[in-house]
PDB file of C-alpha atoms in Angstrom:
ATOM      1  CA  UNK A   1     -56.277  23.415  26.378  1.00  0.00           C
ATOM      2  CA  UNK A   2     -53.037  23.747  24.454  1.00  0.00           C
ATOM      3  CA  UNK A   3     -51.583  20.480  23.303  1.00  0.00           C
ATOM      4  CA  UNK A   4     -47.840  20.469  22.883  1.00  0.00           C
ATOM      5  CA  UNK A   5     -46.807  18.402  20.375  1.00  0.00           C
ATOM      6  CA  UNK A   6     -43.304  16.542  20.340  1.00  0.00           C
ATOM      7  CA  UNK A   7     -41.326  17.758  16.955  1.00  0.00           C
ATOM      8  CA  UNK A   8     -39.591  15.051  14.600  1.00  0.00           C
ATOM      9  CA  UNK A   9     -36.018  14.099  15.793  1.00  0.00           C
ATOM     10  CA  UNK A  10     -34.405  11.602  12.656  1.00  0.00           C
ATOM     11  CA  UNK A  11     -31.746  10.126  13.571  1.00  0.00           C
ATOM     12  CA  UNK A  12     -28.411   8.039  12.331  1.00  0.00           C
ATOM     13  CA  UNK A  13     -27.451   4.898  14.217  1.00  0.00           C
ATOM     14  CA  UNK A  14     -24.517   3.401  15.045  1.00  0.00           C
ATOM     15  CA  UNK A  15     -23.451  -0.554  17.112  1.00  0.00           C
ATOM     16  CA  UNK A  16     -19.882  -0.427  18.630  1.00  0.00           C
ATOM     17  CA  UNK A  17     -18.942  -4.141  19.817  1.00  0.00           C
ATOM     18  CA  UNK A  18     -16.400  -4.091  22.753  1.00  0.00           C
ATOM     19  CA  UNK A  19     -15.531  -5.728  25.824  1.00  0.00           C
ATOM     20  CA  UNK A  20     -16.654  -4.942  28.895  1.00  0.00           C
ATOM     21  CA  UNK A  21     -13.484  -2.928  30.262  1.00  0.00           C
ATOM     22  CA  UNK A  22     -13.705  -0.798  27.536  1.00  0.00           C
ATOM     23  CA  UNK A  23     -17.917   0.367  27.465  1.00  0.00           C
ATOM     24  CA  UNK A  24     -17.550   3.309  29.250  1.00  0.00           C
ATOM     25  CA  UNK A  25     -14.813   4.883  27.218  1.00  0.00           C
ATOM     26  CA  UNK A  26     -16.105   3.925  24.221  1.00  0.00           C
ATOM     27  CA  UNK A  27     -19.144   5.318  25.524  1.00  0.00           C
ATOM     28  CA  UNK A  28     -17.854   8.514  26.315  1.00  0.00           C
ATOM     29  CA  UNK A  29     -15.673   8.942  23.435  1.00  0.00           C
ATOM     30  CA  UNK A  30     -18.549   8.529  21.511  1.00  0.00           C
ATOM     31  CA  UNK A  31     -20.831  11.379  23.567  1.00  0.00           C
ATOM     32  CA  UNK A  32     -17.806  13.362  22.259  1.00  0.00           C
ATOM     33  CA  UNK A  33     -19.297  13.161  18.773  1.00  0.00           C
ATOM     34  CA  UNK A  34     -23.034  13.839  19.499  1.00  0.00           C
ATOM     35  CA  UNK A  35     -24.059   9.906  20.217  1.00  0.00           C
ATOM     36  CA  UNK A  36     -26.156   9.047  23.220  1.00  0.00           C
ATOM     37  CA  UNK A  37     -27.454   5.581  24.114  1.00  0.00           C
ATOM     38  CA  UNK A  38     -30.398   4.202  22.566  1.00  0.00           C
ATOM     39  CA  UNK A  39     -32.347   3.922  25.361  1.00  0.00           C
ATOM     40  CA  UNK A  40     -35.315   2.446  23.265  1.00  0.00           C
ATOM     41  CA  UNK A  41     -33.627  -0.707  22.432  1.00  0.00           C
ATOM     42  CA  UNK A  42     -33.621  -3.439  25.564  1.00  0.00           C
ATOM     43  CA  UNK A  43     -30.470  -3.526  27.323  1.00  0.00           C
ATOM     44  CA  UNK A  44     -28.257  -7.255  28.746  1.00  0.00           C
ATOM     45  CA  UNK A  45     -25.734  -5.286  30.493  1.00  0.00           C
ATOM     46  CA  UNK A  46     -27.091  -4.864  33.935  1.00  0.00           C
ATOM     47  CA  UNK A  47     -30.574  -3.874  32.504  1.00  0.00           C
ATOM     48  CA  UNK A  48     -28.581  -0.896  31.073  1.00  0.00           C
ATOM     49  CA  UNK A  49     -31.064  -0.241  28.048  1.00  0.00           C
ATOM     50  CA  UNK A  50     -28.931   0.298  24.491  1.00  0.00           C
ATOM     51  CA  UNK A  51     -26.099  -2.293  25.721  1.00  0.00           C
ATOM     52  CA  UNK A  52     -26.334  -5.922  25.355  1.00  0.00           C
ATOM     53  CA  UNK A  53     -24.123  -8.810  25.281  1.00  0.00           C
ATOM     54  CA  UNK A  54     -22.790 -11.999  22.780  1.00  0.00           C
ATOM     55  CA  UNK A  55     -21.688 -15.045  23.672  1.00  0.00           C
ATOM     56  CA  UNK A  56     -18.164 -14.382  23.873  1.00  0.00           C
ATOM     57  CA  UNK A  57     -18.244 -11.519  26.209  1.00  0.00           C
ATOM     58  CA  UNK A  58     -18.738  -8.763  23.939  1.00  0.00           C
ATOM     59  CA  UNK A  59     -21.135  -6.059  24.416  1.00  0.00           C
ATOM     60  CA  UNK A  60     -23.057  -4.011  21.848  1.00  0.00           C
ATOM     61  CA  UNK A  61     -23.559  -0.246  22.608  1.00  0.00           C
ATOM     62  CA  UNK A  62     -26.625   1.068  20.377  1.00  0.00           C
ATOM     63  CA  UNK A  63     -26.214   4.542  19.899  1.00  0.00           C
ATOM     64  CA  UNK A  64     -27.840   7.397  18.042  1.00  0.00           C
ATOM     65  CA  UNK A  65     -27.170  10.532  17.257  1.00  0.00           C
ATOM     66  CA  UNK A  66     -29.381  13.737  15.641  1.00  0.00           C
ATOM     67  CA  UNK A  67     -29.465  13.562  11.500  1.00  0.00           C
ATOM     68  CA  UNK A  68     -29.226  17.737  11.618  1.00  0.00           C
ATOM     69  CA  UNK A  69     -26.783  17.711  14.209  1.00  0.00           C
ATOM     70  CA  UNK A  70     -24.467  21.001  13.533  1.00  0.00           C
ATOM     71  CA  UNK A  71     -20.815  20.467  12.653  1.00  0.00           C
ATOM     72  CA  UNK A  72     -21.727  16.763  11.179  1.00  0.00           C
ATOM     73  CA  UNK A  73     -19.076  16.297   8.500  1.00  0.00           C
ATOM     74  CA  UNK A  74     -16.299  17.612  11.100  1.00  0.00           C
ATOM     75  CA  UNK A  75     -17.672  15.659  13.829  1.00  0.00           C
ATOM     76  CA  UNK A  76     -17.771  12.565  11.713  1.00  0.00           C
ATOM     77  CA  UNK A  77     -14.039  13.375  10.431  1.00  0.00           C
ATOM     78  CA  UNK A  78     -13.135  13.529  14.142  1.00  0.00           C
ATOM     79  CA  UNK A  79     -15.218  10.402  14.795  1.00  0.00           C
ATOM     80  CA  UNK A  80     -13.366   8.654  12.116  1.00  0.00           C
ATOM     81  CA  UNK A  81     -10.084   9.329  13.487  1.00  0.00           C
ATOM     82  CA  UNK A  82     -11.136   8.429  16.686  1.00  0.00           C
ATOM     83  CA  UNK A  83     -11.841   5.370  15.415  1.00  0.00           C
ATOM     84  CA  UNK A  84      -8.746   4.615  14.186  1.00  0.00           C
ATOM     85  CA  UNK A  85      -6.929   5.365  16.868  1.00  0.00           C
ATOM     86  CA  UNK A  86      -9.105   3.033  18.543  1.00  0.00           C
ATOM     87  CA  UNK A  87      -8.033   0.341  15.827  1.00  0.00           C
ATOM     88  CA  UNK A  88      -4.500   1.532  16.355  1.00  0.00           C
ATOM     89  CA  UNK A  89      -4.955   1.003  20.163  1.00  0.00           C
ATOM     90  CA  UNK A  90      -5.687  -2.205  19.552  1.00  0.00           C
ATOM     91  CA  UNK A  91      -3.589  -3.678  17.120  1.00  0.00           C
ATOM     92  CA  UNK A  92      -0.064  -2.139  19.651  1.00  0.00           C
ATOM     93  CA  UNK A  93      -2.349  -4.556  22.153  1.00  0.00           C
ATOM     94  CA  UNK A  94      -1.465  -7.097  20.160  1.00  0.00           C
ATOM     95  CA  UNK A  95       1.826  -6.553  19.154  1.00  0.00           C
ATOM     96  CA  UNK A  96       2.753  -7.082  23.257  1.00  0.00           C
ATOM     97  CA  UNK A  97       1.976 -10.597  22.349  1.00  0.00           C
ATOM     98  CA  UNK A  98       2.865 -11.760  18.917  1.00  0.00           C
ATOM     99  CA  UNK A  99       6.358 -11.841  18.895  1.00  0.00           C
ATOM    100  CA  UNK A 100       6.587 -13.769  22.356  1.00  0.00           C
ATOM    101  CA  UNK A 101       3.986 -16.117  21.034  1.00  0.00           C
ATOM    102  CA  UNK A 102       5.665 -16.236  18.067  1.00  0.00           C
ATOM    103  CA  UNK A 103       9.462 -17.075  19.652  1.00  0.00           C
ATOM    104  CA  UNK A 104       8.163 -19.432  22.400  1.00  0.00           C
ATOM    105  CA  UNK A 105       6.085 -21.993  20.490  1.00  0.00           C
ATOM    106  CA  UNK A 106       9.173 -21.689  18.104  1.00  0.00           C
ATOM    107  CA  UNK A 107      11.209 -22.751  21.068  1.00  0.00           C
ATOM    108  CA  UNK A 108       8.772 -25.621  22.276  1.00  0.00           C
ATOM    109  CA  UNK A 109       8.727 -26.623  18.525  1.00  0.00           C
ATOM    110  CA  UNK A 110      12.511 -27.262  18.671  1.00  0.00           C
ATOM    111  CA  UNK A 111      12.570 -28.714  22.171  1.00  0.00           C
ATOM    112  CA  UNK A 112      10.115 -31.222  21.035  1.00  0.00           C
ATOM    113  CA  UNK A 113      12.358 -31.936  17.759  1.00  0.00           C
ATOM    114  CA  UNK A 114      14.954 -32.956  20.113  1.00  0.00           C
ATOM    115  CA  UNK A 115      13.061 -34.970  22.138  1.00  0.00           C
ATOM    116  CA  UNK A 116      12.079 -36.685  19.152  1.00  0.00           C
ATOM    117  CA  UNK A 117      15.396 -37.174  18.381  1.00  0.00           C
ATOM    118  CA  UNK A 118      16.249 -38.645  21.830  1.00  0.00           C
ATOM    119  CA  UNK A 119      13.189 -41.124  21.331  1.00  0.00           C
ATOM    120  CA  UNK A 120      14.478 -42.664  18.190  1.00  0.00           C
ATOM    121  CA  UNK A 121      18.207 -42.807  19.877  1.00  0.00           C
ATOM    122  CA  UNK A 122      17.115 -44.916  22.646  1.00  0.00           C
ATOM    123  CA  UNK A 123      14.433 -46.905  20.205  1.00  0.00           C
ATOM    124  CA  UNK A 124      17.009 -47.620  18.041  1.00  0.00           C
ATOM    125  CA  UNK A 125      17.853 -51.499  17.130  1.00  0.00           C
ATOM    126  CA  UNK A 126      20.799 -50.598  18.975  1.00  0.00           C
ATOM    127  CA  UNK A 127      19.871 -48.303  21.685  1.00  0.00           C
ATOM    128  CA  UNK A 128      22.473 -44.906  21.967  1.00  0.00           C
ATOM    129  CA  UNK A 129      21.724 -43.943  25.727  1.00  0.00           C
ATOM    130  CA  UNK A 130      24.196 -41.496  25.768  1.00  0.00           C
ATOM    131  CA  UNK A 131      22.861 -39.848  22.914  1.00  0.00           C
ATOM    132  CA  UNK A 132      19.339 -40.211  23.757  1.00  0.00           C
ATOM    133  CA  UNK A 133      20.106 -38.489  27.615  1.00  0.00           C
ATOM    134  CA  UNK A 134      22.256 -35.582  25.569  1.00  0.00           C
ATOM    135  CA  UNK A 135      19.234 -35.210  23.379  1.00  0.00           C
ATOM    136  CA  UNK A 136      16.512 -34.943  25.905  1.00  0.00           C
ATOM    137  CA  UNK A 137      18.488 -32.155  27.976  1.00  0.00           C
ATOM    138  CA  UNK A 138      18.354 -29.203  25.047  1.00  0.00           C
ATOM    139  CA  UNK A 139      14.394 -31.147  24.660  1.00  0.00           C
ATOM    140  CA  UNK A 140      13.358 -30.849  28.227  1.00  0.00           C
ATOM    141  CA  UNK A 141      14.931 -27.608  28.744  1.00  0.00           C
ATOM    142  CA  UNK A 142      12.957 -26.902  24.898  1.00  0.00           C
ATOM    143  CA  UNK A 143       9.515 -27.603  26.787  1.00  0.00           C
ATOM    144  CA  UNK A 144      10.502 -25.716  30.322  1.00  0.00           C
ATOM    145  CA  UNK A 145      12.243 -22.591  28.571  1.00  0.00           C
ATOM    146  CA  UNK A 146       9.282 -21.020  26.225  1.00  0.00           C
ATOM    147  CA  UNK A 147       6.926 -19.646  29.174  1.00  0.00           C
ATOM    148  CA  UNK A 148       9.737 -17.922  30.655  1.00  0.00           C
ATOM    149  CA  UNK A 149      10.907 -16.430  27.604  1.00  0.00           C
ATOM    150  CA  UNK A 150       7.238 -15.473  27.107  1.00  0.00           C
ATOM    151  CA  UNK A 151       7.052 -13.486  30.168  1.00  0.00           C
ATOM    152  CA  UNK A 152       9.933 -11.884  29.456  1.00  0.00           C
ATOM    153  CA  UNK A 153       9.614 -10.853  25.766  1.00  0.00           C
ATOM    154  CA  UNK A 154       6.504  -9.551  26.719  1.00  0.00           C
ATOM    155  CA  UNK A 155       7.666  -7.634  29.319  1.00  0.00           C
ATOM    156  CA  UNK A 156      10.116  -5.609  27.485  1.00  0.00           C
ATOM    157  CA  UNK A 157       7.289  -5.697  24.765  1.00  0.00           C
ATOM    158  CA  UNK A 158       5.012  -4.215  27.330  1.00  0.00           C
ATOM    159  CA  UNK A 159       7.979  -1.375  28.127  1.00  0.00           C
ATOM    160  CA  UNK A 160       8.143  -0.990  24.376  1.00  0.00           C
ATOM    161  CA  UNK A 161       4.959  -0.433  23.349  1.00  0.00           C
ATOM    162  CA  UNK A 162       3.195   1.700  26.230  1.00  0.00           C
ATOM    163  CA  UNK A 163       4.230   5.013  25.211  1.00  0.00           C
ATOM    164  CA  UNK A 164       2.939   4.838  22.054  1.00  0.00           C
ATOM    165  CA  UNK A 165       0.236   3.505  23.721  1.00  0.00           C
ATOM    166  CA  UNK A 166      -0.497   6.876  25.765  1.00  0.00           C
ATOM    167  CA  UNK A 167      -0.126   9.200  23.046  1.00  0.00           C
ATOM    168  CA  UNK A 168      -2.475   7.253  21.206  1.00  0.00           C
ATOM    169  CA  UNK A 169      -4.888   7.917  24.515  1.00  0.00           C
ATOM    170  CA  UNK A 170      -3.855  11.992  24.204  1.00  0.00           C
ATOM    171  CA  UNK A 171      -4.998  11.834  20.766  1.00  0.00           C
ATOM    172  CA  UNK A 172      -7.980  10.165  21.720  1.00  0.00           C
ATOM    173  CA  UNK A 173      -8.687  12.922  24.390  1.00  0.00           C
ATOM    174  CA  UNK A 174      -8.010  15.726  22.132  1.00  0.00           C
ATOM    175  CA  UNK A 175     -10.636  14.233  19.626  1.00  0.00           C
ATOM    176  CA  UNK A 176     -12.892  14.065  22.180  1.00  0.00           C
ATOM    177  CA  UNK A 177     -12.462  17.204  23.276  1.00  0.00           C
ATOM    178  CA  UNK A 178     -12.685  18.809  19.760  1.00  0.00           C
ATOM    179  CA  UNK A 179     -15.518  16.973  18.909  1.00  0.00           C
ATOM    180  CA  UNK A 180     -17.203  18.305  22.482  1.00  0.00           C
ATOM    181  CA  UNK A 181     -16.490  21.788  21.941  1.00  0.00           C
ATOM    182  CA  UNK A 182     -18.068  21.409  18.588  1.00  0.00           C
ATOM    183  CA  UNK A 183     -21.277  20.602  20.442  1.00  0.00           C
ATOM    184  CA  UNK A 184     -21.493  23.213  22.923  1.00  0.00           C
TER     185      UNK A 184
END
C-alpha cells in the first residue's frame, strides 16, 4: 500500500468588503492575481463558503492565494493598481453626486431663509402681507426647486463622468489580463 501524502501549500490571505453588485468582479479581478475563495471559512452569501455578510449589506470575500506563487512581486504590483483603480472607480461614483447634493441643499437652505423671512413679515407687530406673500414665492419655489436641480446636475454629472468611468474598467481588464497571463 502506497500512501500519498498531501504536500504543504502556505498561503497569504486577503478580506475584500463590497457590495453585493460588485462580488463577482471583484471576485474575478482578484482570480486575475492568483486568489481563489477560501472555501474553508463558512460562507452567509447563499451558503457560498469564503463570502459572508455585515449588517449594512456588505459582503466579505475571504480569499487566499499560494505564498510561492511565481511572478508574486509583479502580480502584487498589478494587484495594487488594480486596486486603485478600484478606489478610483469609486470615488468618480461619488463625484455624480456631490456637487448636486452639494447645490440643492444649498438651494433648500436659501428657500427656507426666505420663508423665514416671510414668517417674521406677517408676525410682525404690524403684519407686511405683501411682503410676507413676495417672500414665500422665491421660499416655496426654494423647497420645490432643489430635487429637480438634483436630477439634473446629476445627469449631466452622470454624462460627465462615465467615460472616465470606462477607461478606468479597460484598465481594470488589462490588469486582469496581465496578471492572468502571468499565471498560465
Amino acid at each position: 500500500m502506497t500512501e500519498q501524502r498531501k504536500r504543504f501549500v502556505g498561503y497569504d490571505y486577503k478580506e475584500v468588503t463590497a457590495e453585493s453588485g460588485r462580488l463577482s468582479f471583484l471576485l474575478d479581478g482578484y482570480e486575475s492575481f492568483g486568489w481563489e475563495l477560501d472555501k474553508n471559512i463558512a460562507g452567509a452569501a447563499g451558503g457560498v463558503p469564503g463570502i459572508s455578510a455585515n449588517a449594512q449589506k456588505k459582503y466579505t470575500l475571504r480569499l487566499k492565494r499560494d505564498r510561492k506563487i511565481i511572478n508574486k512581486a509583479e502580480l502584487t504590483r498589478l494587484q495594487g493598481n488594480f486596486e486603485a483603480c478600484i478606489a478610483e472607480i469609486d470615488a468618480l461614483e461619488n463625484a455624480k453626486t456631490a456637487k448636486p447634493s452639494i447645490a440643492a441643499i444649498t438651494l433648500g437652505i436659501v428657500g427656507t431663509g426666505f420663508m423665514a423671512g416671510s414668517v417674521f413679515a406677517v408676525t410682525a407687530a404690524a403684519p407686511l402681507i405683501a411682503l410676507s406673500v413676495i417672500l414665500a414665492v422665491p421660499g416655496f419655489a426654494g423647497w420645490i426647486a432643489p430635487y429637480f436641480l438634483y436630477r439634473k446636475m446629476v445627469a449631466r454629472q452622470t454624462e460627465k463622468i462615465r467615460p472616465l468611468i470606462e477607461r478606468k474598467y479597460d484598465e481594470i481588464y488589462e490588469l486582469c489580463e496581465k496578471g492572468n497571463g502571468l499565471l498560465h
